PDB file of C-alpha atoms in Angstrom:
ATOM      1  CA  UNK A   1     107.795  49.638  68.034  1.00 59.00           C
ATOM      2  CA  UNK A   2     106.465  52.523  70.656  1.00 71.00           C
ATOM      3  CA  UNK A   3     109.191  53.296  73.133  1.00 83.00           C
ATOM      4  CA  UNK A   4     107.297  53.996  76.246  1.00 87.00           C
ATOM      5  CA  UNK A   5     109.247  56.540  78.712  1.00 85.00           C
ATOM      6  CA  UNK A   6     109.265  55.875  82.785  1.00 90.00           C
ATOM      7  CA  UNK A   7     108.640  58.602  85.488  1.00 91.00           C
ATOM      8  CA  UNK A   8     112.334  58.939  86.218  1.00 91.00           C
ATOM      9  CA  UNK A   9     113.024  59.575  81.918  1.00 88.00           C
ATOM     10  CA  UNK A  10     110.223  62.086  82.475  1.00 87.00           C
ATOM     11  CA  UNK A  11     111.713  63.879  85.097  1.00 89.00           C
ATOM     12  CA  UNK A  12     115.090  64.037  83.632  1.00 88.00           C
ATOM     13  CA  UNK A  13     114.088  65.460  80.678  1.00 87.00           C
ATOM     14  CA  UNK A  14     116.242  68.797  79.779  1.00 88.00           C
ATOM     15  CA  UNK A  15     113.136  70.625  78.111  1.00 90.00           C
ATOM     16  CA  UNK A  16     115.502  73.635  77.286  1.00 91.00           C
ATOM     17  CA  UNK A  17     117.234  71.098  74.708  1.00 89.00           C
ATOM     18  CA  UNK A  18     114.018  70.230  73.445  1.00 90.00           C
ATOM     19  CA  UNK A  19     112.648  73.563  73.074  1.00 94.00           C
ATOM     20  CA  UNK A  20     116.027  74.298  71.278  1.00 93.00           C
ATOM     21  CA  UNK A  21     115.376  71.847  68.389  1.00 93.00           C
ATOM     22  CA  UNK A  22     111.850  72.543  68.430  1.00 94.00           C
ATOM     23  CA  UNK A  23     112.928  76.417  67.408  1.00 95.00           C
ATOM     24  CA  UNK A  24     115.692  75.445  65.147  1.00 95.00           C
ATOM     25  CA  UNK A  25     113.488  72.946  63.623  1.00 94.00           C
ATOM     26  CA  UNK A  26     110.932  76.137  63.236  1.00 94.00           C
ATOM     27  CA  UNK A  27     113.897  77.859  61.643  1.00 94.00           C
ATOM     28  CA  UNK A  28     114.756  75.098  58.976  1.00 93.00           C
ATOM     29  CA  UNK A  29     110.579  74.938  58.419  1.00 90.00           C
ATOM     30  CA  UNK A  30     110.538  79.046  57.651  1.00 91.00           C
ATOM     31  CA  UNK A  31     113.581  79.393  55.214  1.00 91.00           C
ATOM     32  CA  UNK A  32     112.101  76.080  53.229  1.00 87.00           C
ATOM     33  CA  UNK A  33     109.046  77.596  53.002  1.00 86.00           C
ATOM     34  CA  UNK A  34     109.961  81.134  51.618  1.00 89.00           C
ATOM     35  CA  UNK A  35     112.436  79.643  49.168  1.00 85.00           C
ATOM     36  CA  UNK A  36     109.617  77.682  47.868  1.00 83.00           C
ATOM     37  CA  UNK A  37     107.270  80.644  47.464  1.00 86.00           C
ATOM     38  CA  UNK A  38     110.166  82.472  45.719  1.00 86.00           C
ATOM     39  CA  UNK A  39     111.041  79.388  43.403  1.00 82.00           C
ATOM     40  CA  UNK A  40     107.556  79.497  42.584  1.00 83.00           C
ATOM     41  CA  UNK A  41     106.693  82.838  41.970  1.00 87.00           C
ATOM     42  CA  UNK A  42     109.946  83.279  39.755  1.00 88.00           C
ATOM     43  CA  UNK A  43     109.230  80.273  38.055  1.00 88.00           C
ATOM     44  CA  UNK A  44     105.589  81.195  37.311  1.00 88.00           C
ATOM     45  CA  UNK A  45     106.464  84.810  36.766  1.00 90.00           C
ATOM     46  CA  UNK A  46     108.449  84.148  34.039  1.00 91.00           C
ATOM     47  CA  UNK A  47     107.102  81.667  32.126  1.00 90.00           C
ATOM     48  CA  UNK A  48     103.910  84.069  32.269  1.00 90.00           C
ATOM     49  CA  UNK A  49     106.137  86.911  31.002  1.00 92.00           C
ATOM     50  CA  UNK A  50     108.195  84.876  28.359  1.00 94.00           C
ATOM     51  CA  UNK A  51     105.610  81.994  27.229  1.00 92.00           C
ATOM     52  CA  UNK A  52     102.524  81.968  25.049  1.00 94.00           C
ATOM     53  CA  UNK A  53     100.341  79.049  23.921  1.00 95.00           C
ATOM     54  CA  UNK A  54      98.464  76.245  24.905  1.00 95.00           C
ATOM     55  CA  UNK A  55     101.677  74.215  26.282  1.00 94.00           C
ATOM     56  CA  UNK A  56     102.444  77.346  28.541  1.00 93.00           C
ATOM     57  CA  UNK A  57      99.188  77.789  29.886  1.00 94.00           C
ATOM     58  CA  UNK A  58      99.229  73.616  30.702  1.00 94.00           C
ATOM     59  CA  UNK A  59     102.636  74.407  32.041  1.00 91.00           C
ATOM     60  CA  UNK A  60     101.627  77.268  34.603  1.00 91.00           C
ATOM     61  CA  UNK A  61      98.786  75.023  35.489  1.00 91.00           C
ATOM     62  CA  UNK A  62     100.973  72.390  36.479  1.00 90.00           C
ATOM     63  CA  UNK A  63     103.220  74.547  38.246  1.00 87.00           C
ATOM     64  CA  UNK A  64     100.429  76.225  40.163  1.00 86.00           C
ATOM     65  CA  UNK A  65      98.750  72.447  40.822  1.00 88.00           C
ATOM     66  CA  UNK A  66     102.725  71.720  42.690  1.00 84.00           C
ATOM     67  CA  UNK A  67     102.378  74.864  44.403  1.00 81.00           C
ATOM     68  CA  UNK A  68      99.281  74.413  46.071  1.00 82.00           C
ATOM     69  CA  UNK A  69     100.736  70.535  46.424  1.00 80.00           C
ATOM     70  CA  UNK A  70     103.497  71.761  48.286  1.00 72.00           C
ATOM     71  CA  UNK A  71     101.322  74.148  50.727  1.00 69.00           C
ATOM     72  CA  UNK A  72      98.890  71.340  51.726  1.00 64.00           C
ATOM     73  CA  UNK A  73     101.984  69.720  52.894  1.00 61.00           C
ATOM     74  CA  UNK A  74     102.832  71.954  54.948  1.00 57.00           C
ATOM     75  CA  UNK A  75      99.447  72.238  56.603  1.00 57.00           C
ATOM     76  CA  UNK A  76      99.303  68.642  57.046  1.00 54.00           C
ATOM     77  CA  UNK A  77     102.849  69.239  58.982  1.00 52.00           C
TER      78      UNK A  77
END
């Protein structure tokens, strides 16, 4: 269902709220997307450092494959 808005809703609008949310939305968007690039960097960084073999290597590759996962996400958004 599309909620339509009238002139009146329009004009009442407090777009200082709005632009509020929109930066403390921004906020919540920045912190979850350095805390991912650390998770991943430790994560990858580390199994690099302590991990040998063919399961490692398919490891990092899947790791990698959820990191790029998670930044075409957030280009999409």
């Amino acid at each position: 269902m599309t909620a339509v808005l009238t002139w009146q809703q329009l004009r009442n609008l407090k777009l200082t709220e709005l632009q509020d949310a929109a930066d403390g939305w921004g906020e919540v968007s920045n912190r979850a997307d350095a805390g991912r690039d650390r998770v991943s960097n430790e994560m990858t960084n580390r199994l690099q450092q302590t991990q040998k073999g063919e399961a490692a290597s398919a490891a990092l590759g899947r790791l990698k494959q959820l990191d790029r996962n998670g930044e075409s996400d957030l280009l999409r958004n």
